[in-house]
Coordinates of C-alpha atoms in Angstrom, one line a residue:
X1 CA 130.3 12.4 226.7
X2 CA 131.4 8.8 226.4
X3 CA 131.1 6.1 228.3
X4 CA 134.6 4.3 229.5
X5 CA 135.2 1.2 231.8
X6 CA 135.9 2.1 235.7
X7 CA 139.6 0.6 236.5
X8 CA 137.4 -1.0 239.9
X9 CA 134.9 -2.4 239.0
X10 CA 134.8 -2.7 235.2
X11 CA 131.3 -1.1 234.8
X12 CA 130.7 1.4 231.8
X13 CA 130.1 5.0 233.8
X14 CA 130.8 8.4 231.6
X15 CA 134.1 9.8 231.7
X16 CA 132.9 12.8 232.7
X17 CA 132.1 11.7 236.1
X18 CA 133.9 12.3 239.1
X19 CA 133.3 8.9 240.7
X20 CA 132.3 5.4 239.6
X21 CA 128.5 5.6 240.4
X22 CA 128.8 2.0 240.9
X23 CA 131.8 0.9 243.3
X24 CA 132.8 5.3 244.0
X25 CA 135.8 4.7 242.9
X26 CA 137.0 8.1 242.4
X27 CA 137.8 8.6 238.7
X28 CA 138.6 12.2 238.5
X29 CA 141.5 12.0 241.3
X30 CA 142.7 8.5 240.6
X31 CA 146.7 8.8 239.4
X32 CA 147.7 5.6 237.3
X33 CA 149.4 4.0 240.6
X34 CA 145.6 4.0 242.3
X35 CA 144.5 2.5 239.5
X36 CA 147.0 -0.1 239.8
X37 CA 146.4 -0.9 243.6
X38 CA 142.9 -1.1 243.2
X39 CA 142.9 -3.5 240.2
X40 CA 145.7 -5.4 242.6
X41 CA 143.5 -5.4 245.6
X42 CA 140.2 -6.8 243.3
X43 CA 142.5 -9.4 242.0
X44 CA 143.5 -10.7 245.6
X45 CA 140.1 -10.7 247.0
X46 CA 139.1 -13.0 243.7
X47 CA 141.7 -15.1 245.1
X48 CA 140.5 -15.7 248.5
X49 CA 137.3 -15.8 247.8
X50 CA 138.2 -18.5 245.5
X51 CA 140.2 -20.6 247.8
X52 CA 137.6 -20.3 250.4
X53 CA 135.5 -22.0 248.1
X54 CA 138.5 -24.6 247.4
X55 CA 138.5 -24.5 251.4
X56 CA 135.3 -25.6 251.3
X57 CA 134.9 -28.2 248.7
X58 CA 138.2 -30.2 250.0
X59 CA 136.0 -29.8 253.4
X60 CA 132.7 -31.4 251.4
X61 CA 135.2 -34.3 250.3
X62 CA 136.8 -35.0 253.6
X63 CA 133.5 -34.8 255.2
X64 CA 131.6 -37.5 252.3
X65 CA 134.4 -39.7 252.5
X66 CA 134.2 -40.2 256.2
X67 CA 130.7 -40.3 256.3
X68 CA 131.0 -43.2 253.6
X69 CA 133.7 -45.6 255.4
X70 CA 133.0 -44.6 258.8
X71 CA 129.6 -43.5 259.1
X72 CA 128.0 -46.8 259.4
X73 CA 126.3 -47.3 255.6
X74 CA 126.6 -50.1 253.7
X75 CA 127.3 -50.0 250.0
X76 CA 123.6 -49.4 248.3
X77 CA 122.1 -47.6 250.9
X78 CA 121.3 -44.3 249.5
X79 CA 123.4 -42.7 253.0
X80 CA 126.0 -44.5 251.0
X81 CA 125.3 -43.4 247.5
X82 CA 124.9 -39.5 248.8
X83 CA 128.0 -39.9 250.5
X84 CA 129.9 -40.8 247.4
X85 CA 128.3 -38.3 245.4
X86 CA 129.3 -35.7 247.8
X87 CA 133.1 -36.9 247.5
X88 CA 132.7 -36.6 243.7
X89 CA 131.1 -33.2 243.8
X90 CA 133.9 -31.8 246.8
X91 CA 136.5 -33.5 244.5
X92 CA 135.3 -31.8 241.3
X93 CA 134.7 -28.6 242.6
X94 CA 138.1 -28.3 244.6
X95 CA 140.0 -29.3 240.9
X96 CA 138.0 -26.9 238.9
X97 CA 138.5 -23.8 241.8
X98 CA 142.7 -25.1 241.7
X99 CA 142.5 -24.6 237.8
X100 CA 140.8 -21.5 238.3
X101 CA 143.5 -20.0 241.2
X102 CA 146.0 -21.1 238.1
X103 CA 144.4 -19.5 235.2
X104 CA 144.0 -16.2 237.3
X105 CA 148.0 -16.2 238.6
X106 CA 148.3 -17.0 234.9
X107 CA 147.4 -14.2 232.8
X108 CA 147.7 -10.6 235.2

């Protein structure tokens, strides 16, 4: 008995087993072409759940950047200061999900 990686969810399970105790994945039945649409389907849904968090960071920058020119604050207030922070975070974090949406189209 020897444990192997499930084609789902890349979890060590025996290969005896008939189903990934994990994700049940069915091991035992799986033909090479539902291995394939299964490691497809993961790999979309780390997509979108990846630009939903893109989605939401570009929604953090918009949001901080109107708050800081429109909201009222002047420059030193810590309303201001928070806002620009928030800008720099959204920014940040909507670059870094991008380069990750590349790396990911990338390489499979």
């Amino acid at each position: 008995m020897a444990l192997v990686d499930c084609p789902s969810c890349k979890k060590k399970t025996s290969d005896k087993a008939k189903e990934c105790p994990h994700c049940g994945f069915k091991i035992g039945d799986a033909t090479s072409e539902d291995v394939e649409r299964k490691q497809s389907l993961n790999r979309f849904q780390k997509l979108q759940s990846i630009q939903n968090q893109s989605l939401l960071a570009m929604l953090i920058f918009v949001a901080s950047f109107g708050f800081m020119y429109w909201g009222g604050t002047r420059p030193g207030d810590l309303q201001h200061n928070l806002a620009i922070l928030g800008a720099i975070v959204g920014f940040v974090w909507y670059l870094v999900n991008r380069a990750r949406i590349v790396m990911i189209k990338r390489f499979s």
